[in-house]
Short mmCIF file of C-alpha atoms in Angstrom, two decimals:
data_model
loop_
_atom_site.label_atom_id
_atom_site.label_comp_id
_atom_site.label_asym_id
_atom_site.label_seq_id
_atom_site.Cartn_x
_atom_site.Cartn_y
_atom_site.Cartn_z
CA MET A 1 48.00 81.25 104.05
CA LEU A 2 49.98 78.22 102.34
CA MET A 3 51.37 75.38 103.40
CA PHE A 4 54.23 73.62 101.61
CA PHE A 5 56.80 70.51 102.15
CA GLN A 6 59.74 69.46 100.11
CA CYS A 7 62.83 70.10 100.33
CA ALA A 8 63.09 73.43 101.79
CA LEU A 9 66.59 73.51 104.14
CA PHE A 10 66.72 77.22 104.30
CA ALA A 11 63.91 79.28 103.05
CA LEU A 12 65.07 82.58 101.00
CA ALA A 13 62.71 81.88 99.20
CA THR A 14 61.29 84.07 95.44
CA LEU A 15 58.00 84.62 94.67
CA SER A 16 57.85 83.59 90.86
CA PHE A 17 54.98 83.93 88.56
CA HIS A 18 56.53 83.04 85.15
CA SER A 19 60.46 82.71 85.63
CA PRO A 20 62.80 83.31 88.61
CA SER A 21 64.47 86.45 86.94
CA LEU A 22 61.00 88.12 86.48
CA VAL A 23 59.75 90.58 89.15
CA GLU A 24 56.03 91.91 88.57
CA GLY A 25 55.70 93.99 91.70
CA HIS A 26 51.92 94.13 93.50
CA GLY A 27 52.51 92.10 95.80
CA TYR A 28 54.95 90.76 98.81
CA LEU A 29 56.08 87.49 100.83
CA LYS A 30 55.14 88.69 104.45
CA THR A 31 56.17 84.84 106.07
CA PRO A 32 58.54 84.32 105.79
CA ARG A 33 59.17 87.82 105.55
CA SER A 34 61.03 88.91 102.25
CA ARG A 35 63.60 91.59 102.65
CA ASN A 36 60.83 94.44 101.06
CA TRP A 37 58.78 93.60 103.19
CA TYR A 38 60.88 93.34 106.64
CA ALA A 39 61.83 96.33 105.58
CA HIS A 40 58.78 97.75 105.46
CA ASP A 41 57.85 95.74 108.70
CA ILE A 42 60.06 97.32 110.92
CA ILE A 43 59.26 100.76 110.39
CA ARG A 44 55.74 99.66 112.30
CA SER A 45 57.00 97.20 115.12
CA GLY A 46 60.77 99.57 115.68
CA GLU A 47 62.50 95.86 115.49
CA CYS A 48 65.82 97.54 113.98
CA GLN A 49 66.70 100.26 116.05
CA GLY A 50 69.54 102.37 114.94
CA SER A 51 71.43 102.08 111.74
CA ALA A 52 74.09 99.88 111.25
CA GLY A 53 72.24 96.43 110.73
CA CYS A 54 68.63 97.80 109.75
CA PRO A 55 67.90 98.49 105.92
CA PRO A 56 66.58 102.07 105.57
CA GLY A 57 62.28 101.78 105.72
CA GLU A 58 60.48 100.74 102.74
CA TYR A 59 57.08 102.40 102.03
CA CYS A 60 56.28 100.77 98.97
CA GLN A 61 56.32 97.37 100.48
CA HIS A 62 54.82 95.47 96.92
CA CYS A 63 56.59 97.73 95.00
CA LEU A 64 59.45 95.20 93.64
CA ASN A 65 59.53 96.07 89.70
CA ALA A 66 62.86 95.42 88.80
CA ASN A 67 65.21 92.31 89.35
CA LEU A 68 68.89 92.27 89.23
CA GLY A 69 69.51 88.91 90.71
CA VAL A 70 66.68 86.57 93.40
CA CYS A 71 65.55 89.40 96.07
CA GLY A 72 64.30 92.56 93.72
CA LYS A 73 64.32 95.99 93.18
CA SER A 74 62.10 99.10 94.06
CA THR A 75 62.75 101.81 92.49
CA VAL A 76 64.38 103.19 95.46
CA HIS A 77 65.77 100.24 97.27
CA ASN A 78 67.52 97.50 95.87
CA TYR A 79 67.15 93.51 97.55
CA GLU A 80 70.15 92.29 96.22
CA THR A 81 73.05 90.66 98.59
CA THR A 82 75.82 91.34 95.55
CA THR A 83 74.64 94.42 94.71
CA GLY A 84 73.33 96.78 96.52
CA TRP A 85 71.31 95.26 100.04
CA LEU A 86 72.88 98.11 101.99
CA ASP A 87 72.02 98.92 105.58
CA LYS A 88 71.26 103.14 106.62
CA ASP A 89 74.99 103.52 107.22
CA GLY A 90 75.68 102.28 103.35
CA ALA A 91 77.02 99.28 105.05
CA PRO A 92 76.20 95.88 103.43
CA MET A 93 73.43 94.59 105.40
CA PRO A 94 73.87 91.19 107.73
CA TRP A 95 72.72 88.07 106.74
CA LEU A 96 69.30 88.18 108.79
CA PRO A 97 67.44 84.29 107.95
CA GLN A 98 64.06 84.76 108.73
CA GLY A 99 63.15 80.96 109.18
CA THR A 100 64.67 77.44 109.05
CA TYR A 101 63.29 74.55 107.56
CA ASP A 102 64.17 71.25 107.43
CA GLU A 103 64.16 68.93 104.35
CA GLU A 104 60.73 67.08 103.79
CA GLY A 105 59.45 69.41 106.41
CA ILE A 106 56.09 71.98 106.66
CA MET A 107 56.60 75.54 105.61
CA ARG A 108 53.73 77.79 106.32
CA VAL A 109 53.89 80.79 103.51
CA ASP A 110 51.79 83.85 103.95
CA SER A 111 51.76 86.10 100.60
CA TYR A 112 50.23 89.18 99.12
CA LEU A 113 49.15 89.90 96.09
CA ASP A 114 46.33 92.69 95.20
CA THR A 115 45.64 91.68 91.78
CA HIS A 116 46.13 88.27 91.21
CA HIS A 117 44.06 87.40 88.33
CA ASN A 118 43.52 83.75 89.53
CA GLY A 119 47.06 82.96 88.58
CA HIS A 120 49.57 81.12 91.08
CA MET A 121 52.42 81.24 93.23
CA GLU A 122 55.55 79.04 93.37
CA ILE A 123 58.31 79.02 95.85
CA ARG A 124 62.00 77.81 95.80
CA ALA A 125 64.62 77.24 98.02
CA CYS A 126 68.47 77.40 98.32
CA VAL A 127 70.65 76.15 101.15
CA VAL A 128 72.46 79.21 102.50
CA ASP A 129 76.43 78.34 103.54
CA ASP A 130 76.22 80.83 106.87
CA THR A 131 79.85 80.95 105.81
CA ASP A 132 79.24 82.79 102.63
CA PRO A 133 75.99 84.48 103.08
CA THR A 134 76.38 85.43 99.25
CA SER A 135 75.64 82.02 98.56
CA CYS A 136 72.22 81.85 96.55
CA THR A 137 72.15 85.30 94.39
CA THR A 138 71.33 83.74 91.37
CA PRO A 139 68.06 82.02 89.94
CA GLU A 140 70.01 79.11 88.93
CA GLU A 141 70.73 78.50 92.83
CA PHE A 142 67.06 78.01 93.08
CA GLU A 143 65.99 75.81 90.42
CA GLY A 144 65.52 71.99 91.46
CA ASN A 145 64.46 72.79 94.78
CA GLU A 146 60.58 74.13 94.03
CA LEU A 147 58.31 73.65 97.24
CA HIS A 148 55.46 71.55 96.79
CA PHE A 149 51.75 73.34 97.34
CA VAL A 150 49.92 71.40 100.07
CA GLN A 151 47.24 73.19 101.46
CA ASP A 152 45.37 76.04 101.66
CA LEU A 153 44.92 77.34 105.25
CA ILE A 154 42.14 80.57 104.75
CA HIS A 155 39.74 79.03 102.70
CA PRO A 156 40.47 75.13 103.10
CA GLU A 157 36.46 74.42 101.98
CA ALA A 158 35.64 75.43 98.43
CA ALA A 159 32.32 77.37 99.95
CA ASP A 160 33.90 79.39 102.65
CA ALA A 161 32.29 82.94 102.49
CA GLY A 162 32.03 82.43 98.34
CA HIS A 163 35.84 82.24 97.53
CA PRO A 164 37.11 78.87 96.06
CA SER A 165 39.82 77.49 98.30
CA MET A 166 43.49 77.38 96.52
CA TYR A 167 43.78 73.79 94.93
CA ALA A 168 46.70 71.29 94.87
CA ASP A 169 47.51 70.54 91.12
CA PRO A 170 48.50 66.85 90.45
CA MET A 171 50.10 68.42 87.15
CA TYR A 172 51.87 71.47 88.46
CA PRO A 173 52.50 70.34 92.28
CA GLU A 174 54.86 73.63 92.88
CA ARG A 175 51.67 75.81 91.72
CA GLY A 176 49.87 77.28 94.18
CA MET A 177 47.25 78.50 92.66
CA TYR A 178 45.49 82.11 93.56
CA ALA A 179 41.88 81.87 93.77
CA GLY A 180 38.82 84.40 95.22
CA GLY A 181 38.64 86.84 91.97
CA GLN A 182 40.62 89.52 90.36
CA GLY A 183 41.80 91.48 92.58
CA GLY A 184 40.89 94.22 95.58
CA ALA A 185 41.30 92.94 99.38
CA THR A 186 44.48 90.71 100.53
CA LYS A 187 44.55 87.88 98.27
CA ASN A 188 46.51 85.67 101.41
#
C-alpha cells in the first residue's frame, strides 16, 4: 500500500509504467478501484445487482493489454468512457467515482503487479466535471497532475520480512518504486 499526495482533486487514476498511453497487463489498481478491478470485485461482492448500470464481470482483472485512452482494454472488455464502457444492457456506464480527494491531501493506493521487475508506478489525477462524465478521457488531461509518492505502508522498514521498502526518490517524486524481488506473490 502506498500513500500519495499533491493535486489529487478527483482520482481517476492511471497506472503508468513508461507512458500514460501504454498499458502492459499483469496488474491492477485495487484502491481506489480501477474499472477493471471494479468489474472483477462486483462478481465476489454482489455489489452491483441487475444489469442496468452494472458492468459485465471481469474474470481477468490483470489483463489490460491494450489502451484506447486512459482506462485500458482487455481482450474481452473495453473500459474507455467514450468507446465502450458499457453496462450489461449495452448502455453507457454511469459515472461511478471510487473516491474524492482534496488537493495537497493524502491518498492511499493499493496496487497489484505480479511481475514488476523492480520497476515503478506513477499515478496521475484529473479533475472530473460532474456535469460532463466524458471529461478525463485523454492522457493529456492527466499531464501535470502527477501524484507524489510519500511512504510504503507494507514494508516500512528495510529489514521487514526480507523485503526492502519502497523509497521516495527525490529525483523522481512521482515514482513509487516496486521492491521485493522480480515477481511471484502479490506486491502491494
